[in-house]
CSV table of C-alpha atoms in Angstrom, one decimal:
chain,number,residue,atom,x,y,z
H,1390,MET,CA,6.8,-7.2,-8.3
H,1391,ASP,CA,8.3,-10.6,-8.1
H,1392,SER,CA,9.0,-10.8,-4.4
H,1393,LYS,CA,6.7,-9.9,-1.6
H,1394,SER,CA,7.8,-7.2,0.8
H,1395,HIS,CA,9.4,-8.5,3.9
H,1396,PHE,CA,8.4,-5.6,6.0
H,1397,GLU,CA,5.4,-6.0,8.2
H,1398,SER,CA,2.9,-3.1,8.7
H,1399,ALA,CA,2.7,-4.1,12.3
H,1400,VAL,CA,6.3,-3.5,13.1
H,1401,VAL,CA,6.4,-0.2,11.1
H,1402,TYR,CA,3.3,0.9,13.0
H,1403,GLU,CA,4.9,0.2,16.3
H,1404,ILE,CA,8.0,2.2,15.5
H,1405,PHE,CA,5.8,5.1,14.3
H,1406,LYS,CA,3.8,5.0,17.5
H,1407,LYS,CA,7.0,5.0,19.6
H,1408,VAL,CA,8.3,8.1,17.8
H,1409,TRP,CA,5.0,9.9,18.0
H,1410,ALA,CA,4.7,9.1,21.7
H,1411,ARG,CA,8.2,10.5,22.2
H,1412,SER,CA,7.4,13.6,20.3
H,1413,SER,CA,4.3,14.3,22.2
H,1414,GLU,CA,6.3,13.7,25.4
H,1415,GLY,CA,8.5,16.5,24.3
H,1416,THR,CA,5.6,18.9,24.7
H,1417,ASP,CA,4.8,17.6,28.1
H,1418,ILE,CA,7.1,18.2,31.0
H,1419,ILE,CA,6.7,14.8,32.6
H,1420,PRO,CA,9.9,12.7,32.5
H,1421,LYS,CA,8.4,9.8,34.6
H,1422,GLU,CA,6.1,8.5,31.8
H,1423,GLU,CA,9.1,7.7,29.6
H,1424,THR,CA,10.4,4.8,31.6
H,1425,GLU,CA,6.9,3.4,32.2
H,1426,ASP,CA,6.3,3.5,28.5
H,1427,THR,CA,9.4,1.5,27.4
H,1428,GLU,CA,8.6,-1.2,29.9
H,1429,ASN,CA,5.1,-1.6,28.8
H,1430,VAL,CA,6.0,-1.7,25.1
H,1431,GLU,CA,8.7,-4.3,25.8
H,1432,ASP,CA,6.3,-6.7,27.4
H,1433,ASP,CA,3.8,-6.7,24.6
H,1434,SER,CA,5.7,-5.3,21.7
H,1435,LEU,CA,3.5,-6.8,19.0
H,1436,VAL,CA,0.1,-6.3,20.6
H,1437,ILE,CA,-0.9,-3.4,18.5
H,1438,LEU,CA,-4.4,-2.8,19.7
H,1439,GLY,CA,-3.7,-3.2,23.3
H,1440,ALA,CA,-0.5,-1.2,23.3
H,1441,ASN,CA,-2.1,2.1,24.0
H,1442,ALA,CA,0.3,2.1,26.9
H,1443,ALA,CA,1.5,5.4,25.6
H,1444,ALA,CA,-1.7,7.0,26.8
H,1445,GLY,CA,-1.2,7.6,30.5
H,1446,PRO,CA,-3.7,9.3,32.7
H,1447,SER,CA,-2.0,12.7,32.5
H,1448,ARG,CA,-1.0,12.5,28.9
H,1449,LYS,CA,-2.4,14.8,26.2
H,1450,PRO,CA,-4.8,12.7,24.0
H,1451,ARG,CA,-3.0,14.0,20.9
H,1452,SER,CA,-0.8,11.2,19.7
H,1453,THR,CA,-0.9,10.6,16.0
H,1454,THR,CA,-2.3,7.4,14.3
H,1455,ALA,CA,-1.8,6.0,10.9
H,1456,ASN,CA,-4.0,4.8,8.1
H,1457,ALA,CA,-3.7,1.1,7.0
H,1458,ASN,CA,-3.0,2.0,3.4
H,1459,ALA,CA,-0.4,4.5,4.5
H,1460,LEU,CA,1.4,1.7,6.4
H,1461,LYS,CA,1.3,-0.5,3.3
H,1462,LEU,CA,2.7,2.3,1.2
H,1463,THR,CA,5.5,2.8,3.8
H,1464,CYS,CA,6.4,-0.9,3.6
H,1465,GLU,CA,6.6,-0.6,-0.2
H,1466,LEU,CA,8.8,2.5,0.2
H,1467,LEU,CA,11.1,0.7,2.6
H,1468,LYS,CA,11.4,-2.2,0.2
H,1469,LEU,CA,12.4,0.3,-2.5
H,1470,PHE,CA,14.9,2.0,-0.2
H,1471,VAL,CA,16.6,-1.3,0.6
H,1472,SER,CA,16.7,-2.5,-2.9
H,1473,GLU,CA,18.1,0.8,-4.1
H,1474,THR,CA,20.8,0.7,-1.4
H,1475,VAL,CA,21.8,-2.8,-2.3
H,1476,GLN,CA,21.9,-2.1,-6.0
H,1477,ARG,CA,24.0,1.0,-5.7
H,1478,ALA,CA,26.4,-0.6,-3.2
H,1479,ALA,CA,26.7,-3.6,-5.6
H,1480,MET,CA,27.7,-1.3,-8.4
H,1481,VAL,CA,30.4,0.3,-6.3
H,1482,ALA,CA,31.7,-3.1,-5.2
H,1483,GLU,CA,31.7,-4.3,-8.7
H,1484,ALA,CA,33.7,-1.3,-9.9
H,1485,GLU,CA,36.2,-2.1,-7.2
H,1486,GLY,CA,36.3,-5.7,-8.4
H,1487,SER,CA,35.0,-7.5,-5.3
H,1488,THR,CA,31.7,-9.4,-4.9
H,1489,GLU,CA,31.1,-8.6,-1.3
H,1490,ILE,CA,29.4,-5.4,-0.2
H,1491,ASP,CA,31.3,-3.8,2.7
H,1492,GLY,CA,30.8,-0.8,4.9
H,1493,SER,CA,33.1,1.3,2.8
H,1494,HIS,CA,30.9,0.7,-0.3
H,1495,LEU,CA,27.9,1.8,1.8
H,1496,GLU,CA,29.7,4.9,2.9
H,1497,ARG,CA,30.2,5.9,-0.7
H,1498,ILE,CA,26.6,5.6,-1.8
H,1499,LEU,CA,25.1,7.0,1.4
H,1500,PRO,CA,25.1,10.8,0.7
H,1501,GLN,CA,23.4,10.5,-2.7
H,1502,LEU,CA,21.0,7.8,-1.4
H,1503,LEU,CA,19.8,10.0,1.5
H,1504,LEU,CA,19.4,13.0,-0.8
H,1505,ASP,CA,17.3,10.9,-3.3
H,1506,PHE,CA,15.1,9.5,-0.6
A,924,MET,CA,14.6,19.9,19.7
A,925,ALA,CA,17.6,17.7,20.6
A,926,THR,CA,19.1,15.7,17.7
A,927,GLU,CA,18.8,12.1,18.8
A,928,THR,CA,21.7,9.8,18.2
A,929,GLU,CA,19.9,7.0,20.1
A,930,PHE,CA,17.0,5.2,18.5
A,931,CYS,CA,13.4,5.8,19.7
A,932,ALA,CA,12.6,2.1,19.1
A,933,ASP,CA,13.5,-0.4,21.8
A,934,ASP,CA,15.6,-3.5,21.2
A,935,SER,CA,12.8,-5.9,20.2
A,936,LEU,CA,11.5,-3.6,17.6
A,937,ARG,CA,15.0,-3.0,16.4
A,938,ASP,CA,15.5,-6.7,16.1
A,939,HIS,CA,12.3,-7.1,14.0
A,940,ILE,CA,13.5,-4.4,11.6
A,941,LEU,CA,17.0,-5.9,11.4
A,942,VAL,CA,15.6,-9.3,10.5
A,943,ALA,CA,13.2,-7.9,7.9
A,944,VAL,CA,16.0,-5.8,6.4
A,945,ALA,CA,18.3,-8.8,6.4
A,946,LYS,CA,15.8,-10.9,4.5
A,947,SER,CA,15.2,-8.2,1.9
A,948,VAL,CA,18.9,-7.5,1.5
A,949,GLU,CA,19.6,-11.2,1.1
A,950,SER,CA,17.1,-11.8,-1.6
A,951,GLU,CA,18.1,-8.6,-3.5
A,952,ALA,CA,21.8,-9.5,-3.2
A,953,GLN,CA,21.1,-13.0,-4.5
A,954,GLU,CA,19.6,-11.6,-7.6
A,955,LEU,CA,22.6,-9.4,-8.2
A,956,HIS,CA,25.1,-12.2,-7.3
A,957,VAL,CA,26.8,-10.4,-4.5
A,958,THR,CA,27.3,-11.1,-0.9
A,959,VAL,CA,26.9,-8.7,2.0
A,960,SER,CA,29.3,-8.5,4.9
A,961,PRO,CA,27.6,-8.7,8.4
A,962,ARG,CA,28.8,-5.2,9.3
A,963,ALA,CA,27.1,-3.8,6.2
A,964,MET,CA,24.0,-5.8,7.1
A,965,THR,CA,23.7,-4.2,10.5
A,966,ALA,CA,24.6,-0.9,9.1
A,967,MET,CA,21.7,-1.1,6.7
A,968,GLY,CA,19.4,-2.2,9.4
A,969,ASP,CA,20.2,0.8,11.5
A,970,LEU,CA,20.0,3.0,8.4
A,971,VAL,CA,16.4,1.7,7.7
A,972,LEU,CA,15.5,2.3,11.4
A,973,LYS,CA,16.8,5.8,11.3
A,974,TYR,CA,15.0,6.5,8.1
A,975,LEU,CA,11.8,5.1,9.5
A,976,GLU,CA,12.0,7.3,12.6
A,977,GLN,CA,12.7,10.4,10.6
A,978,MET,CA,9.8,9.5,8.3
A,979,ALA,CA,7.6,9.1,11.4
A,980,ARG,CA,8.4,12.7,12.4
A,981,ASP,CA,7.8,14.0,8.9
A,982,LEU,CA,4.5,12.2,8.6
A,983,GLU,CA,3.3,13.5,11.9
A,984,THR,CA,4.3,17.1,10.8
A,985,PHE,CA,2.5,16.7,7.5
A,986,ALA,CA,-0.7,15.3,9.1
A,987,GLN,CA,-0.7,18.1,11.7
A,988,HIS,CA,-0.2,20.6,8.9
A,989,ALA,CA,-3.3,19.3,7.2
A,990,GLY,CA,-5.2,19.5,10.5
A,991,ARG,CA,-5.5,15.7,10.9
A,992,LYS,CA,-4.5,13.4,13.7
A,993,SER,CA,-4.2,10.4,11.4
A,994,VAL,CA,-1.5,9.9,8.9
A,995,ASN,CA,-2.8,9.5,5.4
A,996,MET,CA,-1.6,8.1,2.1
A,997,ASP,CA,-1.2,11.6,0.8
A,998,ASP,CA,1.3,12.3,3.7
A,999,VAL,CA,3.4,9.3,2.6
A,1000,LEU,CA,3.4,10.5,-1.0
A,1001,LEU,CA,4.4,14.0,0.2
A,1002,THR,CA,7.5,12.4,1.9
A,1003,VAL,CA,8.8,11.3,-1.5
A,1004,ARG,CA,7.9,14.5,-3.4
A,1005,ARG,CA,11.5,15.2,-4.4
A,1006,ASN,CA,11.9,12.0,-6.3
A,1007,PRO,CA,9.3,11.8,-9.2
A,1008,SER,CA,10.1,8.2,-10.1
A,1009,ILE,CA,9.4,7.0,-6.6
A,1010,ALA,CA,6.3,9.1,-6.4
A,1011,ALA,CA,5.1,7.5,-9.7
A,1012,ASN,CA,5.9,4.0,-8.3
A,1013,LEU,CA,4.0,4.6,-5.1
A,1014,THR,CA,1.0,6.1,-6.9
A,1015,SER,CA,0.7,3.0,-9.1
A,1016,VAL,CA,0.9,0.8,-5.9
A,1017,LEU,CA,-1.8,3.0,-4.4
A,1018,GLN,CA,-4.0,2.6,-7.4
A,1019,GLU,CA,-3.6,-1.1,-7.3
A,1020,LEU,CA,-4.7,-1.1,-3.7
A,1021,ALA,CA,-7.7,1.1,-4.5
A,1022,THR,CA,-8.8,-1.1,-7.4
A,1023,THR,CA,-8.5,-4.3,-5.6
A,1024,SER,CA,-10.5,-3.0,-2.7
A,1025,LYS,CA,-13.1,-1.6,-5.0
A,1026,LYS,CA,-13.3,-4.9,-6.9
A,1027,ASN,CA,-13.8,-6.8,-3.7
A,1028,GLN,CA,-16.7,-4.5,-2.8
A,1029,ALA,CA,-18.2,-4.7,-6.3
A,1030,ASP,CA,-18.0,-8.4,-6.3
A,1031,LYS,CA,-19.8,-8.7,-3.0
A,1032,LEU,CA,-22.5,-6.3,-4.2
A,1033,LYS,CA,-22.9,-8.3,-7.4
A,1034,LYS,CA,-23.3,-11.5,-5.6
A,1035,LYS,CA,-26.0,-10.0,-3.5
A,1036,GLN,CA,-27.8,-8.7,-6.5
A,1037,ASP,CA,-27.5,-12.1,-8.3
A,1038,VAL,CA,-29.2,-13.8,-5.5
A,1039,GLU,CA,-32.0,-11.3,-5.0
A,1040,GLU,CA,-32.8,-10.1,-8.5
A,1041,ALA,CA,-32.1,-12.9,-10.9
A,1042,PRO,CA,-34.5,-12.0,-13.8
A,1043,LEU,CA,-33.5,-8.3,-13.8
A,1044,GLU,CA,-29.9,-9.1,-14.0
A,1045,LYS,CA,-29.7,-9.9,-17.7
A,1046,PRO,CA,-30.9,-6.6,-19.1
A,1047,LYS,CA,-28.4,-4.9,-16.8
A,1048,ARG,CA,-25.6,-7.1,-18.2
A,1049,ARG,CA,-26.4,-6.1,-21.7
A,1050,LYS,CA,-24.8,-2.7,-21.1
A,1051,LYS,CA,-21.8,-3.7,-18.9
A,1052,ASP,CA,-20.7,-7.2,-20.0
A,1053,PRO,CA,-17.4,-7.1,-18.3
A,1054,ASP,CA,-16.9,-10.8,-17.9
A,1055,ASP,CA,-18.3,-12.1,-21.1
A,1056,VAL,CA,-16.7,-9.9,-23.7
A,1057,GLN,CA,-13.0,-9.7,-24.6
A,1058,PRO,CA,-11.5,-6.4,-23.8
A,1059,GLY,CA,-10.8,-5.4,-27.3
A,1060,ASN,CA,-14.4,-5.7,-28.4
A,1061,VAL,CA,-16.1,-4.2,-25.4
A,1062,LYS,CA,-16.4,-0.6,-26.5
A,1063,LEU,CA,-17.8,-1.3,-29.9
A,1064,LYS,CA,-20.2,-3.9,-28.7
A,1065,LYS,CA,-21.4,-1.6,-25.9
A,1066,LYS,CA,-22.5,1.1,-28.3
A,1067,GLN,CA,-24.4,-1.3,-30.4
A,1068,ASP,CA,-26.0,-2.9,-27.4
A,1069,ASP,CA,-27.0,0.4,-25.9
A,1070,VAL,CA,-28.8,1.4,-29.1
A,1071,GLN,CA,-30.6,-1.8,-29.4
A,1072,VAL,CA,-31.5,-2.0,-25.8
A,1073,GLY,CA,-32.9,1.5,-26.0
A,1074,LYS,CA,-35.1,0.5,-28.9
A,1075,LEU,CA,-36.3,-2.5,-27.0
A,1076,ARG,CA,-37.0,-0.7,-23.8
A,1077,LYS,CA,-39.1,2.0,-25.3
A,1078,GLY,CA,-42.0,-0.3,-26.0
A,1079,LEU,CA,-41.4,-3.1,-23.6
A,1080,GLU,CA,-41.4,-3.8,-19.9
A,1081,PHE,CA,-38.4,-5.8,-18.5
A,1082,ASP,CA,-40.4,-9.0,-18.3
A,1083,GLU,CA,-41.6,-8.8,-21.9
A,1084,GLY,CA,-38.1,-8.0,-23.1
A,1085,GLU,CA,-36.9,-11.0,-21.1
A,1086,GLU,CA,-39.3,-13.3,-22.9
A,1087,LEU,CA,-38.2,-12.0,-26.3
A,1088,ARG,CA,-34.6,-12.4,-25.3
A,1089,LYS,CA,-35.2,-16.0,-24.2
A,1090,LYS,CA,-36.8,-16.8,-27.6
A,1091,PHE,CA,-33.9,-15.5,-29.6
A,1092,MET,CA,-31.1,-16.6,-27.2
A,1093,THR,CA,-31.5,-20.3,-28.0
A,1094,GLY,CA,-28.7,-21.3,-30.4
A,1095,VAL,CA,-27.2,-17.9,-30.4
A,1096,THR,CA,-24.2,-16.7,-28.4
A,1097,GLU,CA,-24.7,-13.9,-25.9
A,1098,ILE,CA,-22.2,-11.6,-27.5
A,1099,ASP,CA,-23.9,-11.1,-30.8
A,1100,GLY,CA,-26.7,-9.1,-29.1
A,1101,GLY,CA,-26.7,-6.2,-31.5
A,1102,SER,CA,-27.3,-8.0,-34.8
A,1103,ARG,CA,-29.7,-10.5,-33.3
A,1104,LYS,CA,-32.0,-7.8,-32.0
A,1105,LEU,CA,-32.3,-6.1,-35.3
A,1106,GLN,CA,-33.8,-9.3,-36.6
A,1107,GLY,CA,-36.0,-9.7,-33.5
A,1108,SER,CA,-37.5,-6.3,-33.3
């Protein structure tokens, strides 16, 4: 691997936690917590340890966590995803004769890309 | 289960992802000598975000299915089960992670042992010799060494063996342990 991954585990972890909090909310019938959640996370978006803001007093203690190595693997996977996307789009653009990747090129590769990943 | 067209992540997280994707795309595009339009860039950023959120749901499901609360590396590997080449790629990365962490632990342990048990270290090294010997020769030398060390140890304590070794080690390189011991014993 010549270049280091630009994706940080911290950001990936935050996004995961958001999704998991949202999914555990779906099982609860408490709509209030949602707005409180987003406000808390906006203030300290990168404070990973402290941002257990998802755990309110009446929330089920069931939100998922992630392993450190799992996050690293995910970052690696994202890097693969991005490079695959760019390479396929570049091939399509080249076949058209232009050197700029445009939205239309992306559209063409998108179905097969999503099936492969 | 409502299909969500909006992102779960809020704006700051989305910005972080967009920046990271932009960097990756730029470096990749440079290597391929293509440029990327800004619309395509944002589209890719949003694509990655959607992919991440979908992956989060999948990972949570897999972990719950396994009866765990914490997402594991196996869950991540399960996400890419349909694509064998990616799976192979990730397993190799995984092995690298595992070996580097093991190496670090082994090095730390070795350092502790070096400090505490200096005289006993040499006979142990006879068998392993990972640092001294070149990789091509390790296996052959090991067998020879094992046989010779066995002969030595039958009759001798560690200290006595150590003295003998000191006698014969002057002027001889460490690696030729097998032939040297034949002469010595």
